[in-house]
């Protein structure tokens, strides 16, 4: 077996200013850097990046810190700032450091080990050593190589009465935006062509950290759904890849991402779990965004982005659901013309508060109502897919077989939506390949899938 070439360790310069508390912060950062395989550099020019831990206590300390940052920028150029001065704002609320030194790569306050390490990973990644690291840079994925799920947060602040996720996973915890973006970039670099953004409530991303500002590509980016989507769209465009959003509750700020879909920066697809339409049922379900006027919202989204695909899930036979409330749901579905729909008969989950609600709907009736929703949806879906016949669509190929290939258009998320059966191109040298995009002409449709010619 041949010995792998030695990859030199990345080197970080460190300037530590301030009091003993700042010194402890510096020690923790240096310890973490060493634990991850970084080396410390003794001079600015021997460093790949410099961290300056600042003090902001008195004017002289502020000046000393600003001078140290200036020197590091001048001598090295790649500078991350942490410490007390990082948390200080001037009278107009602007960040003092960024005002004087706009070229620093990232700024954090004191005791911010995780954020400092995020910034280091972003600007000076550890080289991946295949004989030492057990995990590839993009992590271990259970999905095919060309698509991957990107989890942006864990837990949920809502308390829907049929759900026990918050009691199992706790309240919303958003991942730092730099972490999320770095993972996305590693996935694209590893060949992922479609990124599926998931969480319990994608629209709430960043609420728990008060939409804290992080850094990506040297620019400040807020931990907020709209800014995340914008940054992911930009990154995906650089790799010619798709970004698809799941579990988006229809809060007003969601409207801001529809133009990005219309401009093709992210896939025009919204997975909005509505669960019901009748306001009283939604109230009993304790659903988030239940006061939103969903029909008007959907119509406005379609006016802005006519190609948008809307996916949703519904529950039939929720406790107390009357025939009139159920028919209200059917009327809503007729009007909303949702493209992709799943419907479940209500089923009590142990520990859910909905179990204590009066007037449970008998199981047979729950199933019957589910069947009526699915029957209606069959017709809606058939008509909507039929309207695509004759159009040219871009398809990502998931599978190649003897008769051609199976792929998905922007309207089809993996596993849950339909597929496009693709006949191979007429020219024998043009072959379908798994994980590649191909433009196809739709030739036929049924209620779930499309058939097309490459
Ligand atoms: S169903 Fe409701 S409570 Fe459960 S994860 Fe979704 S939003 Fe949160």
Tab-separated table of C-alpha atoms and ligand atoms in Angstrom:
chain	number	residue	atom	x	y	z
A	1	UNK	CA	0.000	0.000	0.000
A	2	UNK	CA	1.464	3.400	-0.885
A	3	UNK	CA	1.674	6.091	1.793
A	4	UNK	CA	-0.696	8.987	1.219
A	5	UNK	CA	1.012	12.368	0.689
A	6	UNK	CA	1.237	14.458	3.840
A	7	UNK	CA	-1.109	17.419	3.725
A	8	UNK	CA	0.330	20.441	5.616
A	9	UNK	CA	-1.882	21.539	8.521
A	10	UNK	CA	-3.538	24.933	8.114
A	11	UNK	CA	-1.957	27.581	10.354
A	12	UNK	CA	-3.808	30.149	12.446
A	13	UNK	CA	-2.195	33.261	13.952
A	14	UNK	CA	-3.605	34.452	17.264
A	15	UNK	CA	-3.564	37.875	18.962
A	16	UNK	CA	-4.999	37.839	22.473
A	17	UNK	CA	-5.837	41.139	24.176
A	18	UNK	CA	-7.816	42.007	27.304
A	19	UNK	CA	-8.575	40.619	30.728
A	20	UNK	CA	-8.236	37.081	32.184
A	21	UNK	CA	-11.758	36.197	30.987
A	22	UNK	CA	-10.690	37.037	27.457
A	23	UNK	CA	-7.550	34.995	28.022
A	24	UNK	CA	-9.637	31.941	28.947
A	25	UNK	CA	-11.672	32.454	25.749
A	26	UNK	CA	-8.411	32.551	23.794
A	27	UNK	CA	-7.216	29.345	25.460
A	28	UNK	CA	-10.441	27.573	24.611
A	29	UNK	CA	-10.244	28.648	20.971
A	30	UNK	CA	-6.592	27.610	20.721
A	31	UNK	CA	-7.378	24.243	22.357
A	32	UNK	CA	-10.192	23.608	19.908
A	33	UNK	CA	-8.005	24.613	16.963
A	34	UNK	CA	-5.342	22.122	18.050
A	35	UNK	CA	-7.909	19.394	18.674
A	36	UNK	CA	-9.126	19.807	15.110
A	37	UNK	CA	-5.651	19.632	13.639
A	38	UNK	CA	-4.893	23.327	13.060
A	39	UNK	CA	-1.450	24.637	13.970
A	40	UNK	CA	-0.658	28.017	15.459
A	41	UNK	CA	1.599	30.340	13.477
A	42	UNK	CA	4.248	32.475	15.146
A	43	UNK	CA	4.152	35.288	12.604
A	44	UNK	CA	1.537	36.977	10.447
A	45	UNK	CA	3.081	35.860	7.178
A	46	UNK	CA	3.301	32.233	8.296
A	47	UNK	CA	-0.435	32.192	9.064
A	48	UNK	CA	-3.253	31.250	6.697
A	49	UNK	CA	-5.639	33.298	8.845
A	50	UNK	CA	-5.446	35.431	12.008
A	51	UNK	CA	-7.841	35.557	14.961
A	52	UNK	CA	-7.824	38.724	17.087
A	53	UNK	CA	-9.440	38.477	20.527
A	54	UNK	CA	-10.310	42.062	21.483
A	55	UNK	CA	-11.070	44.134	24.555
A	56	UNK	CA	-13.665	46.909	24.602
A	57	UNK	CA	-13.543	48.019	28.229
A	58	UNK	CA	-12.003	51.537	28.066
A	59	UNK	CA	-11.204	53.829	25.147
A	60	UNK	CA	-7.510	52.937	25.204
A	61	UNK	CA	-8.333	49.232	25.027
A	62	UNK	CA	-10.742	49.858	22.139
A	63	UNK	CA	-8.023	51.727	20.254
A	64	UNK	CA	-5.462	49.004	20.983
A	65	UNK	CA	-7.868	46.385	19.648
A	66	UNK	CA	-8.700	48.377	16.509
A	67	UNK	CA	-4.974	48.898	15.864
A	68	UNK	CA	-4.271	45.183	16.309
A	69	UNK	CA	-7.014	44.320	13.800
A	70	UNK	CA	-5.623	46.910	11.358
A	71	UNK	CA	-2.141	45.465	11.668
A	72	UNK	CA	-3.367	41.879	11.146
A	73	UNK	CA	-5.334	42.965	8.090
A	74	UNK	CA	-2.346	44.790	6.677
A	75	UNK	CA	0.128	41.983	7.354
A	76	UNK	CA	-2.055	38.977	6.592
A	77	UNK	CA	-5.418	40.016	5.135
A	78	UNK	CA	-7.614	37.178	6.504
A	79	UNK	CA	-8.852	38.212	9.930
A	80	UNK	CA	-11.565	36.927	12.276
A	81	UNK	CA	-12.379	39.092	15.288
A	82	UNK	CA	-13.812	37.913	18.592
A	83	UNK	CA	-14.100	39.306	22.131
A	84	UNK	CA	-15.807	42.173	23.931
A	85	UNK	CA	-15.276	44.806	21.246
A	86	UNK	CA	-17.018	42.509	18.785
A	87	UNK	CA	-20.247	42.946	20.718
A	88	UNK	CA	-20.005	46.767	20.872
A	89	UNK	CA	-22.132	49.102	18.747
A	90	UNK	CA	-21.727	52.823	18.178
A	91	UNK	CA	-24.417	55.468	18.881
A	92	UNK	CA	-26.218	54.706	15.605
A	93	UNK	CA	-26.324	50.978	16.402
A	94	UNK	CA	-23.624	50.014	13.893
A	95	UNK	CA	-20.957	47.452	14.625
A	96	UNK	CA	-17.816	49.419	15.696
A	97	UNK	CA	-15.364	46.945	14.188
A	98	UNK	CA	-17.075	46.610	10.817
A	99	UNK	CA	-17.290	50.390	10.526
A	100	UNK	CA	-13.523	50.840	10.951
A	101	UNK	CA	-12.422	47.561	9.336
A	102	UNK	CA	-15.094	46.406	6.864
A	103	UNK	CA	-12.728	43.779	5.421
A	104	UNK	CA	-12.663	41.474	8.454
A	105	UNK	CA	-14.102	38.053	7.632
A	106	UNK	CA	-16.278	37.633	10.728
A	107	UNK	CA	-16.991	39.309	14.054
A	108	UNK	CA	-18.284	37.652	17.217
A	109	UNK	CA	-18.745	38.781	20.804
A	110	UNK	CA	-16.968	37.198	23.796
A	111	UNK	CA	-17.418	33.508	24.853
A	112	UNK	CA	-18.275	32.539	21.293
A	113	UNK	CA	-16.169	29.430	20.739
A	114	UNK	CA	-18.687	27.757	18.419
A	115	UNK	CA	-19.154	30.871	16.275
A	116	UNK	CA	-15.414	31.471	16.018
A	117	UNK	CA	-14.866	27.856	14.973
A	118	UNK	CA	-17.701	28.170	12.427
A	119	UNK	CA	-15.933	31.169	10.914
A	120	UNK	CA	-12.584	29.338	10.897
A	121	UNK	CA	-14.134	26.276	9.196
A	122	UNK	CA	-15.689	28.541	6.618
A	123	UNK	CA	-12.560	30.480	5.684
A	124	UNK	CA	-9.889	27.893	6.404
A	125	UNK	CA	-11.368	24.405	6.145
A	126	UNK	CA	-9.436	21.525	7.609
A	127	UNK	CA	-7.998	19.511	4.724
A	128	UNK	CA	-9.800	16.196	4.523
A	129	UNK	CA	-7.327	13.393	5.258
A	130	UNK	CA	-8.880	10.207	3.888
A	131	UNK	CA	-6.645	7.906	5.950
A	132	UNK	CA	-7.373	9.707	9.218
A	133	UNK	CA	-10.900	11.118	8.953
A	134	UNK	CA	-13.611	8.524	9.099
A	135	UNK	CA	-16.266	10.857	7.758
A	136	UNK	CA	-16.122	12.589	4.351
A	137	UNK	CA	-16.365	16.388	4.297
A	138	UNK	CA	-20.021	16.251	3.254
A	139	UNK	CA	-20.861	13.732	6.033
A	140	UNK	CA	-22.389	10.305	5.546
A	141	UNK	CA	-25.489	10.358	3.373
A	142	UNK	CA	-28.163	7.731	3.004
A	143	UNK	CA	-29.639	9.351	-0.109
A	144	UNK	CA	-28.319	8.794	-3.655
A	145	UNK	CA	-25.227	10.834	-4.415
A	146	UNK	CA	-27.086	13.478	-6.439
A	147	UNK	CA	-29.609	14.678	-3.858
A	148	UNK	CA	-29.418	15.342	-0.141
A	149	UNK	CA	-31.438	16.716	2.742
A	150	UNK	CA	-30.185	19.808	4.531
A	151	UNK	CA	-31.550	20.156	8.046
A	152	UNK	CA	-31.542	23.797	9.137
A	153	UNK	CA	-33.054	23.476	12.611
A	154	UNK	CA	-34.310	21.010	15.170
A	155	UNK	CA	-37.395	21.122	17.400
A	156	UNK	CA	-40.435	23.350	17.168
A	157	UNK	CA	-42.013	26.224	19.120
A	158	UNK	CA	-45.580	25.301	18.164
A	159	UNK	CA	-47.844	22.968	20.060
A	160	UNK	CA	-50.170	21.471	17.459
A	161	UNK	CA	-52.618	19.355	19.394
A	162	UNK	CA	-52.101	16.218	17.288
A	163	UNK	CA	-48.293	16.295	17.430
A	164	UNK	CA	-45.773	15.183	20.056
A	165	UNK	CA	-42.611	16.306	18.290
A	166	UNK	CA	-41.979	19.311	20.607
A	167	UNK	CA	-42.230	17.048	23.662
A	168	UNK	CA	-39.650	14.719	22.124
A	169	UNK	CA	-37.303	17.166	20.451
A	170	UNK	CA	-37.873	20.367	22.397
A	171	UNK	CA	-38.226	23.936	21.189
A	172	UNK	CA	-36.767	25.301	17.978
A	173	UNK	CA	-32.966	25.362	17.793
A	174	UNK	CA	-31.679	26.886	14.554
A	175	UNK	CA	-28.296	25.871	13.233
A	176	UNK	CA	-25.845	28.752	12.682
A	177	UNK	CA	-26.233	30.043	9.140
A	178	UNK	CA	-22.502	29.641	8.396
A	179	UNK	CA	-22.744	25.935	9.347
A	180	UNK	CA	-25.743	25.429	7.128
A	181	UNK	CA	-24.092	27.184	4.185
A	182	UNK	CA	-20.836	25.269	4.651
A	183	UNK	CA	-22.697	21.969	4.662
A	184	UNK	CA	-24.574	23.023	1.519
A	185	UNK	CA	-21.316	23.909	-0.218
A	186	UNK	CA	-19.693	20.597	0.776
A	187	UNK	CA	-22.713	18.728	-0.554
A	188	UNK	CA	-22.617	20.565	-3.881
A	189	UNK	CA	-18.863	19.955	-4.112
A	190	UNK	CA	-19.500	16.246	-3.503
A	191	UNK	CA	-21.841	16.084	-6.506
A	192	UNK	CA	-25.261	16.834	-5.017
A	193	UNK	CA	-27.509	18.369	-7.650
A	194	UNK	CA	-30.609	18.849	-5.545
A	195	UNK	CA	-30.700	20.073	-1.966
A	196	UNK	CA	-33.879	19.551	0.032
A	197	UNK	CA	-34.168	22.021	2.901
A	198	UNK	CA	-35.929	20.462	5.888
A	199	UNK	CA	-36.856	21.256	9.496
A	200	UNK	CA	-40.062	21.121	11.540
A	201	UNK	CA	-40.884	24.717	10.576
A	202	UNK	CA	-38.642	26.191	7.890
A	203	UNK	CA	-40.359	29.597	8.019
A	204	UNK	CA	-39.355	29.969	11.694
A	205	UNK	CA	-35.622	29.579	11.007
A	206	UNK	CA	-33.673	31.947	13.275
A	207	UNK	CA	-36.561	32.950	15.584
A	208	UNK	CA	-34.807	31.324	18.562
A	209	UNK	CA	-31.581	33.290	18.001
A	210	UNK	CA	-33.427	36.545	17.221
A	211	UNK	CA	-32.267	36.307	13.586
A	212	UNK	CA	-28.633	36.709	14.691
A	213	UNK	CA	-26.219	37.888	12.004
A	214	UNK	CA	-23.684	35.312	10.865
A	215	UNK	CA	-21.139	35.474	8.060
A	216	UNK	CA	-20.972	33.749	4.729
A	217	UNK	CA	-18.455	34.515	1.996
A	218	UNK	CA	-17.210	37.467	4.034
A	219	UNK	CA	-20.654	39.048	4.060
A	220	UNK	CA	-23.052	39.400	6.991
A	221	UNK	CA	-26.122	37.165	6.574
A	222	UNK	CA	-28.995	36.956	9.016
A	223	UNK	CA	-30.207	33.664	10.463
A	224	UNK	CA	-33.511	34.209	8.689
A	225	UNK	CA	-35.384	32.125	6.172
A	226	UNK	CA	-35.408	34.721	3.382
A	227	UNK	CA	-31.672	35.445	3.674
A	228	UNK	CA	-30.859	31.746	3.889
A	229	UNK	CA	-32.882	31.059	0.755
A	230	UNK	CA	-31.160	33.902	-1.072
A	231	UNK	CA	-27.697	32.636	-0.092
A	232	UNK	CA	-28.566	29.025	-0.977
A	233	UNK	CA	-29.982	30.163	-4.328
A	234	UNK	CA	-26.733	31.966	-5.141
A	235	UNK	CA	-24.637	28.961	-4.157
A	236	UNK	CA	-26.848	26.524	-6.086
A	237	UNK	CA	-26.562	28.688	-9.217
A	238	UNK	CA	-22.754	28.428	-9.018
A	239	UNK	CA	-23.023	24.619	-9.074
A	240	UNK	CA	-25.974	24.422	-11.491
A	241	UNK	CA	-28.061	22.729	-8.777
A	242	UNK	CA	-31.577	22.869	-7.361
A	243	UNK	CA	-32.731	23.980	-3.908
A	244	UNK	CA	-36.187	22.802	-2.802
A	245	UNK	CA	-38.008	23.976	0.336
A	246	UNK	CA	-40.040	21.742	2.639
A	247	UNK	CA	-42.250	22.444	5.674
A	248	UNK	CA	-42.859	26.103	5.007
A	249	UNK	CA	-45.670	27.631	7.081
A	250	UNK	CA	-47.437	30.427	5.229
A	251	UNK	CA	-46.290	33.383	7.320
A	252	UNK	CA	-46.257	36.725	5.475
A	253	UNK	CA	-42.452	36.744	5.034
A	254	UNK	CA	-42.745	33.629	2.877
A	255	UNK	CA	-44.119	35.894	0.118
A	256	UNK	CA	-40.626	37.401	-0.228
A	257	UNK	CA	-39.168	34.150	-1.563
A	258	UNK	CA	-41.702	33.704	-4.375
A	259	UNK	CA	-39.929	36.215	-6.679
A	260	UNK	CA	-36.730	34.181	-6.193
A	261	UNK	CA	-38.647	31.165	-7.449
A	262	UNK	CA	-40.009	33.161	-10.400
A	263	UNK	CA	-36.438	34.177	-11.291
A	264	UNK	CA	-35.308	30.536	-11.195
A	265	UNK	CA	-32.903	30.949	-8.269
A	266	UNK	CA	-34.626	28.251	-6.257
A	267	UNK	CA	-37.018	25.560	-7.418
A	268	UNK	CA	-40.586	26.914	-7.724
A	269	UNK	CA	-41.957	24.412	-5.233
A	270	UNK	CA	-43.455	25.036	-1.805
A	271	UNK	CA	-44.295	22.289	0.615
A	272	UNK	CA	-46.832	23.962	2.924
A	273	UNK	CA	-48.420	21.580	5.435
A	274	UNK	CA	-51.883	23.123	5.873
A	275	UNK	CA	-53.645	20.127	7.561
A	276	UNK	CA	-57.129	21.672	7.237
A	277	UNK	CA	-58.968	24.709	5.915
A	278	UNK	CA	-61.815	25.300	8.339
A	279	UNK	CA	-60.851	27.950	10.926
A	280	UNK	CA	-62.495	26.093	13.837
A	281	UNK	CA	-60.710	22.839	13.058
A	282	UNK	CA	-57.410	24.719	12.684
A	283	UNK	CA	-58.056	26.327	16.058
A	284	UNK	CA	-58.635	22.929	17.656
A	285	UNK	CA	-55.464	21.718	15.972
A	286	UNK	CA	-53.614	24.798	17.360
A	287	UNK	CA	-51.974	25.245	13.972
A	288	UNK	CA	-49.365	27.946	13.297
A	289	UNK	CA	-50.364	30.626	10.769
A	290	UNK	CA	-53.952	29.379	10.937
A	291	UNK	CA	-55.292	32.935	10.620
A	292	UNK	CA	-53.649	33.428	7.213
A	293	UNK	CA	-55.928	33.726	4.219
A	294	UNK	CA	-54.513	30.740	2.446
A	295	UNK	CA	-56.589	30.847	-0.742
A	296	UNK	CA	-55.594	34.471	-1.374
A	297	UNK	CA	-51.972	33.664	-0.573
A	298	UNK	CA	-51.863	30.731	-2.975
A	299	UNK	CA	-53.451	32.826	-5.712
A	300	UNK	CA	-50.964	35.633	-5.139
A	301	UNK	CA	-48.053	33.166	-5.281
A	302	UNK	CA	-49.345	31.753	-8.561
A	303	UNK	CA	-49.770	35.250	-9.997
A	304	UNK	CA	-46.127	36.008	-9.187
A	305	UNK	CA	-44.782	32.601	-10.202
A	306	UNK	CA	-47.191	30.764	-12.507
A	307	UNK	CA	-45.046	27.613	-12.518
A	308	UNK	CA	-45.050	27.186	-8.753
A	309	UNK	CA	-45.937	23.699	-7.502
A	310	UNK	CA	-47.740	23.634	-4.184
A	311	UNK	CA	-47.617	20.535	-2.041
A	312	UNK	CA	-49.569	20.102	1.145
A	313	UNK	CA	-50.823	17.537	3.611
A	314	UNK	CA	-54.235	17.358	5.281
A	315	UNK	CA	-55.907	15.427	8.079
A	316	UNK	CA	-59.445	14.107	7.634
A	317	UNK	CA	-61.643	13.227	10.613
A	318	UNK	CA	-59.866	15.313	13.269
A	319	UNK	CA	-61.779	15.133	16.602
A	320	UNK	CA	-64.961	17.183	16.409
A	321	UNK	CA	-64.844	17.573	12.594
A	322	UNK	CA	-68.439	17.967	11.447
A	323	UNK	CA	-69.694	17.098	7.969
A	324	UNK	CA	-69.994	20.847	7.271
A	325	UNK	CA	-66.375	21.468	8.334
A	326	UNK	CA	-65.224	18.584	6.173
A	327	UNK	CA	-67.130	19.921	3.167
A	328	UNK	CA	-65.538	23.307	3.777
A	329	UNK	CA	-62.209	21.529	3.362
A	330	UNK	CA	-63.360	19.943	0.074
A	331	UNK	CA	-64.498	23.363	-1.226
A	332	UNK	CA	-61.129	24.825	-0.257
A	333	UNK	CA	-59.313	22.070	-2.159
A	334	UNK	CA	-61.456	22.634	-5.262
A	335	UNK	CA	-60.570	26.301	-5.215
A	336	UNK	CA	-56.921	25.995	-4.181
A	337	UNK	CA	-56.098	23.373	-6.858
A	338	UNK	CA	-53.122	22.118	-4.883
A	339	UNK	CA	-50.704	20.281	-7.144
A	340	UNK	CA	-49.411	17.600	-4.808
A	341	UNK	CA	-51.470	16.481	-1.856
A	342	UNK	CA	-51.299	13.876	0.859
A	343	UNK	CA	-54.243	13.177	3.162
A	344	UNK	CA	-54.209	11.107	6.347
A	345	UNK	CA	-57.158	9.849	8.331
A	346	UNK	CA	-56.715	11.256	11.851
A	347	UNK	CA	-54.985	8.761	14.069
A	348	UNK	CA	-54.461	9.433	17.784
A	349	UNK	CA	-50.825	9.591	18.841
A	350	UNK	CA	-50.045	8.647	22.437
A	351	UNK	CA	-49.374	11.786	24.447
A	352	UNK	CA	-51.051	14.226	22.000
A	353	UNK	CA	-53.492	16.686	23.594
A	354	UNK	CA	-55.966	16.190	20.713
A	355	UNK	CA	-56.816	12.796	22.213
A	356	UNK	CA	-58.705	14.580	24.988
A	357	UNK	CA	-60.891	16.585	22.570
A	358	UNK	CA	-64.594	15.690	22.553
A	359	UNK	CA	-66.563	14.203	19.646
A	360	UNK	CA	-64.007	11.821	18.195
A	361	UNK	CA	-64.884	10.878	14.614
A	362	UNK	CA	-65.404	7.096	14.198
A	363	UNK	CA	-62.542	5.357	12.417
A	364	UNK	CA	-64.691	4.280	9.478
A	365	UNK	CA	-65.826	7.835	8.856
A	366	UNK	CA	-62.265	9.170	9.104
A	367	UNK	CA	-61.214	6.686	6.418
A	368	UNK	CA	-64.218	7.517	4.277
A	369	UNK	CA	-63.429	11.238	4.417
A	370	UNK	CA	-59.805	10.560	3.546
A	371	UNK	CA	-61.017	8.580	0.543
A	372	UNK	CA	-63.218	11.507	-0.574
A	373	UNK	CA	-60.278	13.927	-0.387
A	374	UNK	CA	-58.053	11.605	-2.386
A	375	UNK	CA	-60.758	11.053	-5.006
A	376	UNK	CA	-61.165	14.787	-5.489
A	377	UNK	CA	-57.402	15.239	-5.640
A	378	UNK	CA	-57.095	12.540	-8.296
A	379	UNK	CA	-59.163	14.672	-10.680
A	380	UNK	CA	-57.352	17.910	-9.766
A	381	UNK	CA	-53.935	16.307	-10.190
A	382	UNK	CA	-54.902	14.654	-13.482
A	383	UNK	CA	-56.024	17.966	-14.965
A	384	UNK	CA	-52.979	19.836	-13.721
A	385	UNK	CA	-50.560	17.229	-15.091
A	386	UNK	CA	-52.457	16.996	-18.381
A	387	UNK	CA	-51.832	20.721	-18.872
A	388	UNK	CA	-48.105	19.950	-18.971
A	389	UNK	CA	-48.326	17.709	-22.044
A	390	UNK	CA	-46.437	19.336	-24.908
A	391	UNK	CA	-44.266	21.459	-22.606
A	392	UNK	CA	-40.505	21.180	-22.238
A	393	UNK	CA	-39.342	20.561	-18.677
A	394	UNK	CA	-35.970	20.182	-17.021
A	395	UNK	CA	-35.644	16.812	-15.307
A	396	UNK	CA	-33.051	15.425	-12.897
A	397	UNK	CA	-32.412	11.773	-13.731
A	398	UNK	CA	-32.664	9.417	-10.713
A	399	UNK	CA	-32.437	6.093	-12.489
A	400	UNK	CA	-31.412	4.729	-15.882
A	401	UNK	CA	-32.853	1.464	-17.149
A	402	UNK	CA	-33.163	-0.505	-20.393
A	403	UNK	CA	-36.142	1.489	-21.620
A	404	UNK	CA	-34.801	4.926	-20.736
A	405	UNK	CA	-34.767	6.653	-17.381
A	406	UNK	CA	-36.811	7.907	-14.473
A	407	UNK	CA	-36.389	11.479	-13.345
A	408	UNK	CA	-38.110	14.304	-11.539
A	409	UNK	CA	-39.055	17.776	-12.655
A	410	UNK	CA	-39.115	20.855	-10.412
A	411	UNK	CA	-42.634	19.775	-9.437
A	412	UNK	CA	-41.526	16.448	-7.971
A	413	UNK	CA	-39.729	15.996	-4.660
A	414	UNK	CA	-38.091	12.577	-4.217
A	415	UNK	CA	-40.079	9.807	-2.504
A	416	UNK	CA	-43.292	11.796	-2.012
A	417	UNK	CA	-44.332	13.131	-5.441
A	418	UNK	CA	-44.663	11.689	-8.926
A	419	UNK	CA	-41.903	11.023	-11.448
A	420	UNK	CA	-41.174	11.614	-15.125
A	421	UNK	CA	-40.571	8.496	-17.240
A	422	UNK	CA	-38.074	9.572	-19.873
A	423	UNK	CA	-37.455	7.946	-23.237
A	424	UNK	CA	-33.784	8.265	-24.189
A	425	UNK	CA	-32.710	10.785	-26.842
A	426	UNK	CA	-32.991	9.734	-30.494
A	427	UNK	CA	-29.286	10.412	-31.074
A	428	UNK	CA	-27.562	7.232	-29.822
A	429	UNK	CA	-24.507	9.106	-28.518
A	430	UNK	CA	-26.653	11.181	-26.130
A	431	UNK	CA	-27.241	8.995	-23.094
A	432	UNK	CA	-29.252	9.615	-19.937
A	433	UNK	CA	-27.054	9.715	-16.858
A	434	UNK	CA	-28.046	9.431	-13.194
A	435	UNK	CA	-27.615	12.752	-11.396
A	436	UNK	CA	-27.645	14.844	-14.575
A	437	UNK	CA	-30.249	17.297	-15.812
A	438	UNK	CA	-31.908	16.829	-19.147
A	439	UNK	CA	-34.583	18.848	-20.953
A	440	UNK	CA	-37.502	16.674	-22.016
A	441	UNK	CA	-40.730	17.141	-23.940
A	442	UNK	CA	-43.793	15.865	-22.073
A	443	UNK	CA	-45.815	13.436	-24.185
A	444	UNK	CA	-48.388	11.993	-21.751
A	445	UNK	CA	-49.678	12.233	-18.187
A	446	UNK	CA	-51.847	10.383	-15.691
A	447	UNK	CA	-52.959	11.495	-12.230
A	448	UNK	CA	-49.478	11.140	-10.706
A	449	UNK	CA	-46.700	10.895	-13.281
A	450	UNK	CA	-45.545	12.219	-16.637
A	451	UNK	CA	-44.033	10.535	-19.683
A	452	UNK	CA	-41.535	12.422	-21.809
A	453	UNK	CA	-39.013	12.285	-24.638
A	454	UNK	CA	-35.454	13.476	-24.048
B	1	LIG	S1	-47.047	19.607	13.609
B	1	LIG	FE1	-47.046	21.557	14.758
B	1	LIG	S2	-46.065	21.099	16.728
B	1	LIG	FE2	-45.637	19.380	15.351
B	1	LIG	S3	-43.658	19.886	14.486
B	1	LIG	FE3	-45.196	20.664	13.049
B	1	LIG	S4	-45.586	22.809	13.629
B	1	LIG	FE4	-44.475	21.797	15.328
